[in-house]
């Protein structure tokens, strides 16, 4: 399955990369783990996104980690409170996802996945 690299760059701008606890942000840097992290998987990053990064984020206490897999049209969500057991969310079966760490924030999947060839 092929996908358009230009489209991937556009989609990455629409996805939240890291969201931190504001209390951990100091003048000299960030002193807390992000609460919510997403990665956009590609052929070259897939192994690290699902493996090394997932383990690292779990170990440092990231509460919610998503792997957005454009090729497979899925979001795999890992929650610290569920011991990082993967939850696979498929598009178009699911139209939007509520960010667990920010319950008032919903991410629509159509703008991310539509147009991927």
mmCIF file of C-alpha atoms in Angstrom:
data_model
loop_
_atom_site.group_PDB
_atom_site.id
_atom_site.type_symbol
_atom_site.label_atom_id
_atom_site.label_comp_id
_atom_site.label_asym_id
_atom_site.label_seq_id
_atom_site.Cartn_x
_atom_site.Cartn_y
_atom_site.Cartn_z
ATOM 1 C CA UNK A 1 0.000 0.000 0.000
ATOM 2 C CA UNK A 2 1.414 3.393 -1.004
ATOM 3 C CA UNK A 3 0.764 6.738 0.620
ATOM 4 C CA UNK A 4 1.628 10.260 -0.373
ATOM 5 C CA UNK A 5 4.589 11.711 1.599
ATOM 6 C CA UNK A 6 3.353 15.285 1.099
ATOM 7 C CA UNK A 7 0.009 14.303 2.630
ATOM 8 C CA UNK A 8 1.785 12.696 5.612
ATOM 9 C CA UNK A 9 3.587 15.959 6.365
ATOM 10 C CA UNK A 10 0.232 17.784 6.354
ATOM 11 C CA UNK A 11 -1.312 15.180 8.661
ATOM 12 C CA UNK A 12 1.578 15.362 11.129
ATOM 13 C CA UNK A 13 0.879 19.051 11.631
ATOM 14 C CA UNK A 14 -2.701 18.209 12.593
ATOM 15 C CA UNK A 15 -1.756 15.635 15.235
ATOM 16 C CA UNK A 16 -0.703 16.645 18.734
ATOM 17 C CA UNK A 17 2.865 15.461 19.242
ATOM 18 C CA UNK A 18 3.375 15.987 22.956
ATOM 19 C CA UNK A 19 1.264 17.528 25.694
ATOM 20 C CA UNK A 20 2.915 18.154 29.070
ATOM 21 C CA UNK A 21 1.699 18.926 32.552
ATOM 22 C CA UNK A 22 2.096 22.718 32.704
ATOM 23 C CA UNK A 23 3.329 22.544 36.307
ATOM 24 C CA UNK A 24 6.412 20.663 35.095
ATOM 25 C CA UNK A 25 7.445 23.432 32.689
ATOM 26 C CA UNK A 26 10.064 25.670 34.340
ATOM 27 C CA UNK A 27 12.297 28.470 33.067
ATOM 28 C CA UNK A 28 15.209 26.048 32.745
ATOM 29 C CA UNK A 29 13.281 23.327 30.874
ATOM 30 C CA UNK A 30 10.644 20.630 31.182
ATOM 31 C CA UNK A 31 10.791 18.531 34.345
ATOM 32 C CA UNK A 32 7.944 16.106 33.780
ATOM 33 C CA UNK A 33 6.983 13.339 31.392
ATOM 34 C CA UNK A 34 4.456 14.272 28.714
ATOM 35 C CA UNK A 35 0.893 13.265 29.545
ATOM 36 C CA UNK A 36 -0.047 12.472 25.937
ATOM 37 C CA UNK A 37 2.256 11.525 23.056
ATOM 38 C CA UNK A 38 1.513 10.528 19.464
ATOM 39 C CA UNK A 39 3.794 9.163 16.807
ATOM 40 C CA UNK A 40 2.990 8.792 13.113
ATOM 41 C CA UNK A 41 4.245 5.382 12.011
ATOM 42 C CA UNK A 42 5.967 4.942 8.683
ATOM 43 C CA UNK A 43 7.888 2.072 7.123
ATOM 44 C CA UNK A 44 11.131 3.373 8.604
ATOM 45 C CA UNK A 45 9.769 4.160 12.111
ATOM 46 C CA UNK A 46 7.131 1.444 12.662
ATOM 47 C CA UNK A 47 9.421 -0.920 14.616
ATOM 48 C CA UNK A 48 10.552 1.858 16.986
ATOM 49 C CA UNK A 49 7.064 3.367 17.373
ATOM 50 C CA UNK A 50 5.483 0.046 18.389
ATOM 51 C CA UNK A 51 8.527 -1.229 20.288
ATOM 52 C CA UNK A 52 11.283 0.905 21.774
ATOM 53 C CA UNK A 53 9.298 4.154 22.057
ATOM 54 C CA UNK A 54 6.280 2.396 23.540
ATOM 55 C CA UNK A 55 8.471 0.811 26.234
ATOM 56 C CA UNK A 56 10.306 4.075 26.926
ATOM 57 C CA UNK A 57 7.089 6.077 27.255
ATOM 58 C CA UNK A 58 5.656 3.441 29.588
ATOM 59 C CA UNK A 59 8.786 3.484 31.764
ATOM 60 C CA UNK A 60 8.891 7.281 32.121
ATOM 61 C CA UNK A 61 5.190 7.505 32.998
ATOM 62 C CA UNK A 62 3.516 8.882 29.869
ATOM 63 C CA UNK A 63 -0.190 8.420 30.628
ATOM 64 C CA UNK A 64 -1.371 8.032 27.024
ATOM 65 C CA UNK A 65 0.534 7.085 23.875
ATOM 66 C CA UNK A 66 -0.895 6.766 20.369
ATOM 67 C CA UNK A 67 0.681 5.269 17.272
ATOM 68 C CA UNK A 68 -1.112 6.666 14.217
ATOM 69 C CA UNK A 69 -0.530 4.152 11.435
ATOM 70 C CA UNK A 70 -1.438 5.822 8.151
ATOM 71 C CA UNK A 71 -0.762 2.722 6.075
ATOM 72 C CA UNK A 72 -3.063 0.499 8.152
ATOM 73 C CA UNK A 73 -5.558 3.302 8.904
ATOM 74 C CA UNK A 74 -5.533 2.585 12.631
ATOM 75 C CA UNK A 75 -4.659 4.337 15.842
ATOM 76 C CA UNK A 76 -3.145 2.104 18.496
ATOM 77 C CA UNK A 77 -3.686 3.621 21.929
ATOM 78 C CA UNK A 78 -1.697 2.629 25.003
ATOM 79 C CA UNK A 79 -2.842 3.805 28.452
ATOM 80 C CA UNK A 80 -0.599 3.712 31.508
ATOM 81 C CA UNK A 81 -3.568 2.852 33.725
ATOM 82 C CA UNK A 82 -4.168 -0.265 31.574
ATOM 83 C CA UNK A 83 -0.490 -1.361 31.738
ATOM 84 C CA UNK A 84 -0.021 -0.199 28.141
ATOM 85 C CA UNK A 85 -2.229 -2.981 26.739
ATOM 86 C CA UNK A 86 -2.796 -1.942 23.100
ATOM 87 C CA UNK A 87 -6.233 -0.774 22.001
ATOM 88 C CA UNK A 88 -6.605 -0.786 18.211
ATOM 89 C CA UNK A 89 -8.998 1.834 16.837
ATOM 90 C CA UNK A 90 -9.823 1.374 13.145
ATOM 91 C CA UNK A 91 -10.916 3.986 10.651
ATOM 92 C CA UNK A 92 -13.612 4.295 9.238
ATOM 93 C CA UNK A 93 -15.306 2.104 11.865
ATOM 94 C CA UNK A 94 -14.495 4.794 14.418
ATOM 95 C CA UNK A 95 -14.936 8.419 13.357
ATOM 96 C CA UNK A 96 -13.428 10.172 16.362
ATOM 97 C CA UNK A 97 -11.422 9.345 19.463
ATOM 98 C CA UNK A 98 -11.639 11.017 22.846
ATOM 99 C CA UNK A 99 -8.205 11.690 24.303
ATOM 100 C CA UNK A 100 -8.301 9.807 27.596
ATOM 101 C CA UNK A 101 -6.003 12.239 29.433
ATOM 102 C CA UNK A 102 -8.059 15.208 28.152
ATOM 103 C CA UNK A 103 -11.694 13.975 28.104
ATOM 104 C CA UNK A 104 -13.024 17.180 26.549
ATOM 105 C CA UNK A 105 -10.701 16.739 23.541
ATOM 106 C CA UNK A 106 -11.912 14.630 20.615
ATOM 107 C CA UNK A 107 -9.808 13.953 17.531
ATOM 108 C CA UNK A 108 -11.656 13.361 14.276
ATOM 109 C CA UNK A 109 -9.984 10.665 12.198
ATOM 110 C CA UNK A 110 -11.243 11.639 8.741
ATOM 111 C CA UNK A 111 -8.847 14.603 8.341
ATOM 112 C CA UNK A 112 -5.968 12.300 9.266
ATOM 113 C CA UNK A 113 -6.778 9.249 7.143
ATOM 114 C CA UNK A 114 -8.806 10.499 4.182
ATOM 115 C CA UNK A 115 -6.762 10.965 1.051
ATOM 116 C CA UNK A 116 -4.174 8.361 2.056
ATOM 117 C CA UNK A 117 -3.653 6.162 -0.994
#
